[in-house]
Short mmCIF file of C-alpha atoms and ligand atoms in Angstrom, two decimals:
data_model
loop_
_atom_site.label_atom_id
_atom_site.label_comp_id
_atom_site.label_asym_id
_atom_site.label_seq_id
_atom_site.Cartn_x
_atom_site.Cartn_y
_atom_site.Cartn_z
CA MET U 265 -193.72 149.09 58.52
CA GLU U 266 -196.01 146.73 56.84
CA ASN U 267 -193.17 144.94 55.17
CA LEU U 268 -191.61 144.30 58.38
CA GLN U 269 -194.43 143.15 59.99
CA GLN U 270 -194.97 140.83 57.38
CA ILE U 271 -191.49 139.12 57.60
CA TYR U 272 -191.95 139.03 61.19
CA LYS U 273 -195.22 137.10 60.73
CA GLN U 274 -193.92 134.80 58.02
CA ALA U 275 -191.14 134.00 60.31
CA ALA U 276 -193.37 133.40 63.42
CA GLN U 277 -195.09 130.84 61.47
CA MET U 278 -192.03 128.62 61.40
CA THR U 279 -191.55 128.15 64.72
CA TYR U 280 -193.39 124.59 64.45
CA LYS U 281 -190.43 123.29 62.54
CA GLY U 282 -188.22 123.66 65.68
CA GLN U 283 -188.19 122.34 69.46
CA VAL U 284 -187.23 124.09 72.69
CA ALA U 285 -184.02 122.53 74.04
CA THR U 286 -184.76 119.55 76.55
CA TYR U 287 -181.31 118.73 77.33
CA ILE U 288 -180.85 121.49 79.85
CA PRO U 289 -184.49 120.66 81.49
CA ALA U 290 -185.07 123.91 82.37
CA LEU U 291 -185.45 125.25 79.09
CA ALA U 292 -188.14 122.37 78.07
CA VAL U 293 -190.74 124.49 79.60
CA ASN U 294 -190.38 127.28 77.26
CA ASP U 295 -193.03 128.21 75.22
CA PRO U 296 -192.39 126.82 71.82
CA ASN U 297 -194.52 129.56 69.99
CA ALA U 298 -192.92 132.41 70.98
CA PHE U 299 -191.10 134.95 68.81
CA ALA U 300 -189.90 138.37 69.60
CA VAL U 301 -187.56 140.71 68.17
CA SER U 302 -186.05 144.10 69.25
CA MET U 303 -183.73 146.43 67.32
CA MET U 304 -182.10 149.50 67.65
CA SER U 305 -180.63 152.41 66.44
CA ALA U 306 -178.55 155.53 67.93
CA GLU U 307 -182.19 157.35 67.96
CA ASP U 308 -185.07 154.74 68.00
CA SER U 309 -186.38 151.08 68.15
CA ILE U 310 -188.46 148.91 66.78
CA GLU U 311 -190.11 145.74 68.91
CA LEU U 312 -192.02 143.21 67.19
CA GLY U 313 -193.91 140.29 69.50
CA GLU U 314 -193.91 140.04 73.32
CA CYS U 315 -190.48 141.62 74.49
CA ALA U 316 -190.92 141.53 77.92
CA THR U 317 -189.99 138.06 78.35
CA MET U 318 -186.99 136.98 80.36
CA PHE U 319 -184.71 134.16 78.76
CA THR U 320 -181.12 133.13 79.39
CA LEU U 321 -178.43 134.41 77.04
CA GLN U 322 -176.58 130.55 77.01
CA SER U 323 -174.03 130.67 74.16
CA VAL U 324 -174.75 134.55 73.59
CA VAL U 325 -172.41 135.02 76.90
CA LYS U 326 -169.58 133.28 75.06
CA VAL U 327 -168.68 136.68 73.39
CA ILE U 328 -168.99 138.51 76.49
CA SER U 329 -166.45 136.47 78.41
CA PHE U 330 -164.05 136.28 75.61
CA MET U 331 -163.94 140.32 75.22
CA VAL U 332 -163.33 140.11 79.03
CA ALA U 333 -160.78 137.87 79.21
CA THR U 334 -159.05 139.48 76.42
CA ASN U 335 -159.26 142.54 77.68
CA HIS U 336 -157.69 141.39 80.74
CA HIS U 337 -154.67 139.18 79.45
CA GLY U 338 -153.92 140.30 75.87
CA ILE U 339 -154.53 138.96 72.70
CA GLU U 340 -151.57 136.99 72.80
CA GLU U 341 -152.11 135.13 75.87
CA ILE U 342 -155.26 134.56 75.01
CA MET U 343 -154.41 132.73 71.85
CA HIS U 344 -151.95 130.52 73.73
CA TYR U 345 -155.13 128.67 75.22
CA VAL U 346 -157.77 129.08 72.31
CA ASP U 347 -157.56 129.39 68.58
CA VAL U 348 -160.31 131.51 66.32
CA GLU U 349 -160.69 129.03 63.76
CA PRO U 350 -164.30 127.60 62.88
CA THR U 351 -164.95 123.90 63.30
CA GLY U 352 -168.00 123.02 61.57
CA ASP U 353 -168.76 120.46 64.56
CA SER U 354 -171.34 120.92 67.20
CA PHE U 355 -170.99 123.25 70.18
CA ASN U 356 -170.46 120.59 72.46
CA SER U 357 -168.39 118.31 70.34
CA ILE U 358 -165.17 116.76 71.82
CA VAL U 359 -163.72 115.06 69.01
CA ARG U 360 -161.20 117.96 68.17
CA LEU U 361 -160.03 118.10 71.54
CA GLU U 362 -157.24 115.83 70.23
CA SER U 363 -156.09 117.87 67.33
CA ASN U 364 -154.60 121.35 66.82
CA ASN U 365 -152.28 120.67 69.77
CA ASN U 366 -155.29 119.79 72.00
CA LYS U 367 -156.11 123.74 71.89
CA PRO U 368 -159.82 124.44 71.72
CA PHE U 369 -160.43 125.85 67.72
CA ASN U 370 -162.40 129.16 69.17
CA PRO U 371 -164.27 130.79 71.98
CA MET U 372 -167.50 130.23 70.60
CA ILE U 373 -167.74 126.20 71.08
CA ASN U 374 -168.26 125.02 74.55
CA ALA U 375 -164.51 123.75 74.66
CA GLY U 376 -163.28 127.23 73.87
CA ALA U 377 -165.70 128.93 76.02
CA ILE U 378 -165.10 127.04 79.62
CA THR U 379 -161.27 127.36 78.96
CA ILE U 380 -162.29 131.22 78.79
CA ALA U 381 -164.43 130.88 82.05
CA SER U 382 -160.96 129.75 83.37
CA LEU U 383 -158.91 132.49 82.43
CA LEU U 384 -161.52 135.37 83.44
CA PRO U 385 -160.08 138.19 86.08
CA GLY U 386 -160.48 137.31 89.56
CA ARG U 387 -159.47 135.06 92.54
CA THR U 388 -162.90 133.31 93.24
CA MET U 389 -165.46 131.73 91.17
CA TYR U 390 -167.78 134.73 92.18
CA ASP U 391 -165.13 137.66 91.06
CA LYS U 392 -164.81 135.54 87.79
CA VAL U 393 -168.58 135.46 87.26
CA LYS U 394 -168.55 139.29 88.30
CA SER U 395 -166.27 140.61 85.84
CA VAL U 396 -168.74 139.50 83.34
CA THR U 397 -172.04 140.47 84.84
CA LEU U 398 -170.21 144.06 85.39
CA PHE U 399 -169.23 144.57 81.65
CA LEU U 400 -172.66 143.52 80.61
CA GLU U 401 -174.20 145.71 83.15
CA GLN U 402 -172.35 148.59 81.94
CA ILE U 403 -173.45 148.00 78.49
CA LEU U 404 -176.84 147.43 79.58
CA GLY U 405 -176.85 150.44 81.90
CA LYS U 406 -179.14 148.22 84.29
CA GLN U 407 -178.36 145.19 86.62
CA VAL U 408 -178.47 141.64 85.59
CA HIS U 409 -179.57 138.36 87.47
CA ILE U 410 -178.51 134.88 86.87
CA ASN U 411 -181.33 132.32 86.48
CA ASN U 412 -180.76 129.79 89.37
CA GLU U 413 -183.37 127.38 88.20
CA VAL U 414 -181.69 127.25 84.48
CA TYR U 415 -178.25 127.04 86.30
CA PHE U 416 -178.65 124.47 88.86
CA SER U 417 -180.79 122.15 86.04
CA GLU U 418 -177.91 122.70 83.81
CA TYR U 419 -175.03 121.69 86.44
CA HIS U 420 -177.23 118.59 87.16
CA SER U 421 -177.02 117.12 83.90
CA ALA U 422 -173.86 118.56 82.59
CA ASP U 423 -172.19 115.45 81.83
CA TYR U 424 -170.71 116.59 78.39
CA ASN U 425 -169.52 120.17 79.55
CA ARG U 426 -167.73 118.39 82.30
CA ALA U 427 -165.98 115.76 80.28
CA ILE U 428 -164.61 118.56 77.76
CA SER U 429 -163.22 120.41 81.05
CA TYR U 430 -161.44 117.15 82.46
CA ILE U 431 -160.28 116.87 78.93
CA LEU U 432 -159.17 120.63 78.82
CA GLN U 433 -157.25 119.94 82.32
CA ALA U 434 -155.55 117.33 81.70
CA ASN U 435 -154.35 118.85 78.17
CA GLY U 436 -153.07 122.00 80.01
CA PHE U 437 -155.88 124.34 78.82
CA LEU U 438 -157.71 125.33 82.33
CA LYS U 439 -156.22 128.13 84.21
CA SER U 440 -158.35 126.99 87.16
CA ASP U 441 -159.76 123.89 88.38
CA VAL U 442 -162.18 121.80 86.63
CA GLU U 443 -165.21 122.57 89.17
CA GLU U 444 -165.06 126.20 88.68
CA ALA U 445 -164.59 126.62 85.05
CA LEU U 446 -167.20 124.76 84.72
CA GLN U 447 -169.48 126.80 87.39
CA VAL U 448 -168.49 130.20 86.35
CA TYR U 449 -169.05 128.64 82.30
CA LEU U 450 -172.34 127.59 83.39
CA GLN U 451 -173.78 130.82 85.64
CA LEU U 452 -172.59 132.95 82.49
CA CYS U 453 -174.89 130.85 80.49
CA SER U 454 -177.70 131.24 83.05
CA ILE U 455 -177.69 135.44 82.96
CA SER U 456 -181.34 136.39 82.72
CA VAL U 457 -181.77 138.78 79.94
CA ASN U 458 -184.98 140.00 77.42
CA VAL U 459 -184.63 140.77 73.53
CA SER U 460 -184.10 144.64 74.15
CA ASP U 461 -180.94 143.65 76.26
CA LEU U 462 -180.08 141.51 73.34
CA ALA U 463 -180.64 145.02 70.86
CA LYS U 464 -178.63 146.84 73.18
CA ILE U 465 -175.53 144.03 73.13
CA ALA U 466 -175.57 143.83 69.28
CA PHE U 467 -176.09 147.90 69.01
CA TYR U 468 -172.47 147.98 71.20
CA PHE U 469 -170.84 145.89 68.57
CA ALA U 470 -172.37 147.64 65.83
CA THR U 471 -170.92 151.06 67.51
CA ASN U 472 -167.64 149.39 68.10
CA GLY U 473 -168.32 150.02 71.79
CA LYS U 474 -168.11 153.84 71.31
CA ASN U 475 -169.69 156.14 74.24
CA SER U 476 -170.46 152.91 76.15
CA GLU U 477 -169.14 152.46 79.90
CA ALA U 478 -168.00 149.19 78.73
CA HIS U 479 -164.53 150.09 77.79
CA CYS U 480 -163.02 147.50 75.11
CA SER U 481 -159.80 147.72 72.64
CA ILE U 482 -161.25 147.94 69.13
CA GLU U 483 -158.78 144.81 68.23
CA VAL U 484 -160.69 143.01 70.76
CA ILE U 485 -164.00 144.07 69.45
CA ASN U 486 -163.10 143.34 65.90
CA ILE U 487 -161.85 139.78 66.77
CA ALA U 488 -165.45 139.26 68.60
CA LYS U 489 -166.98 140.05 65.41
CA ALA U 490 -165.04 138.15 63.19
CA LEU U 491 -165.53 135.33 65.54
CA MET U 492 -169.46 135.79 65.43
CA LEU U 493 -169.15 135.78 61.60
CA THR U 494 -166.87 132.72 61.22
CA CYS U 495 -168.63 130.46 64.20
CA GLY U 496 -171.19 132.49 65.94
CA MET U 497 -174.22 130.27 64.49
CA TYR U 498 -172.92 127.10 65.47
CA ASN U 499 -172.41 124.76 62.48
CA PHE U 500 -174.55 126.91 60.42
CA SER U 501 -172.26 129.79 60.31
CA GLY U 502 -170.74 129.22 56.81
CA LYS U 503 -174.28 129.51 55.52
CA PHE U 504 -175.47 132.10 57.52
CA ALA U 505 -172.23 134.17 56.52
CA ALA U 506 -173.15 133.45 52.74
CA PHE U 507 -176.83 134.25 52.93
CA VAL U 508 -177.73 136.53 55.42
CA GLY U 509 -174.03 138.21 55.88
CA LEU U 510 -174.28 139.64 59.25
CA PRO U 511 -172.05 139.10 62.30
CA ALA U 512 -174.09 137.17 64.82
CA LYS U 513 -174.36 134.85 67.99
CA SER U 514 -177.16 132.34 69.04
CA GLY U 515 -177.57 130.36 71.75
CA VAL U 516 -179.97 127.26 72.60
CA SER U 517 -182.33 129.11 74.29
CA GLY U 518 -183.48 130.55 71.05
CA ALA U 519 -181.54 134.05 71.52
CA ILE U 520 -179.65 135.71 68.72
CA ILE U 521 -177.72 138.78 68.60
CA ALA U 522 -176.93 140.29 64.77
CA ILE U 523 -174.95 143.30 64.22
CA VAL U 524 -175.47 145.61 61.60
CA LYS U 525 -173.06 147.98 60.91
CA GLN U 526 -174.25 150.37 58.50
CA GLY U 527 -178.07 150.20 57.58
CA GLU U 528 -181.65 151.24 56.88
CA ILE U 529 -184.49 149.48 58.31
CA GLU U 530 -187.66 151.19 58.22
CA HIS U 531 -186.96 154.31 60.40
CA LEU U 532 -183.76 152.99 62.05
CA GLN U 533 -180.46 154.27 60.25
CA GLY U 534 -177.04 153.94 60.62
CA PRO U 535 -175.74 151.48 63.15
CA ILE U 536 -178.21 148.94 64.16
CA GLY U 537 -178.37 146.34 66.67
CA ILE U 538 -180.72 143.10 66.81
CA GLY U 539 -181.96 141.25 69.46
CA LEU U 540 -184.33 138.03 68.54
CA TYR U 541 -186.00 135.49 70.80
CA GLY U 542 -187.30 132.27 69.47
CA PRO U 543 -186.81 129.22 71.65
CA ALA U 544 -187.98 126.59 68.87
CA ILE U 545 -184.77 125.62 67.62
CA ASP U 546 -183.23 123.55 64.51
CA LYS U 547 -181.17 120.45 65.02
CA VAL U 548 -177.97 122.61 65.07
CA GLY U 549 -179.14 124.99 67.82
CA ASN U 550 -180.41 128.07 66.16
CA SER U 551 -183.49 129.55 66.94
CA VAL U 552 -185.75 128.87 63.22
CA ALA U 553 -187.94 131.82 63.64
CA GLY U 554 -185.11 133.67 63.77
CA ILE U 555 -183.13 132.54 61.24
CA GLU U 556 -185.85 133.30 59.11
CA PHE U 557 -186.64 136.84 60.35
CA LEU U 558 -182.98 137.49 59.72
CA THR U 559 -182.65 135.96 56.32
CA GLN U 560 -185.53 137.77 54.67
CA LEU U 561 -184.50 141.04 56.67
CA SER U 562 -181.07 141.15 55.07
CA LYS U 563 -182.60 140.30 52.11
CA GLN U 564 -184.99 142.94 51.64
CA TYR U 565 -183.48 145.65 53.46
CA GLU U 566 -179.97 145.02 51.53
CA LEU U 567 -178.06 144.41 55.09
CA PHE U 568 -175.34 142.10 53.81
CA CYS U 569 -171.91 143.58 55.08
CA LEU U 570 -169.20 141.62 53.13
N1 LIG R 140 -175.00 125.86 78.40
C1 LIG R 140 -175.51 125.75 77.23
C2 LIG R 140 -174.36 124.60 77.18
O1 LIG R 140 -173.14 124.20 77.50
C3 LIG R 140 -174.76 126.47 76.11
C4 LIG R 140 -174.87 126.25 74.48
C5 LIG R 140 -175.54 126.76 73.84
O2 LIG R 140 -176.00 127.80 74.13
O3 LIG R 140 -175.13 126.61 72.29
O4 LIG R 140 -174.15 123.27 76.80
#
């Protein structure tokens, strides 16, 4: 445990190298020095730092929305709307919406995630959001809520995402109207969780959803994990795969989920789900302390999965 405490301490000292996201005003108030980690196996868990703090999922939700939409429509239909290719561009980039037949490159960048939001099951905006929160509630075994302060804050400063939505609509890549897709997407980003919830989500992937009430086909879970490995950590995904070697997804709130299919971390053994929260993020959008922690953890506990 001493080794793990040391990795945590060293990572926590790195927060000064990042900054909290300010382009969503409600995120700017978060404590830049916060850093918490939760890890769970089938039998046990380890928590480091202040694990009760609530924050919003932001881009971490993109994996969940992708699974719900793909479970509903089937892989072939979804692939008509969104590809599964990495971009190396920033998450809210619009440059590639004029290439690849205008199709969004993958569901982990905003363009693809907004298309996915428009494809969620349900007639109304409320139903679409509910389809994702319900799935999440089945994974977590508890109710989840949307942080309306964050939602409205982002909705009123969503120029980029609105621009992306209009381009998607013009090119035939929205199944609903712009406002609905945008609002569904932003509400999903604003779902409130803590690091233990993140660890549970990661554990769901580590066990391929076995024994969970949240049903998803193994093919879809596999695509979700492949997307995390290739596009989950913004335009740091290649380096993260090369040097950490775990499927993972981050969000601008400083949240990260990381999946250990088989490993041993102190007394945790077997499939392990890791959740991290460190709101000081780097220029790309990843939690600085989170990246440092996972890099050291993977190295010292030999978790590299490829
Ligand atoms: N709601 C955020 C946005 O669309 C999510 C970004 C992220 O976490 O990558 O800008």
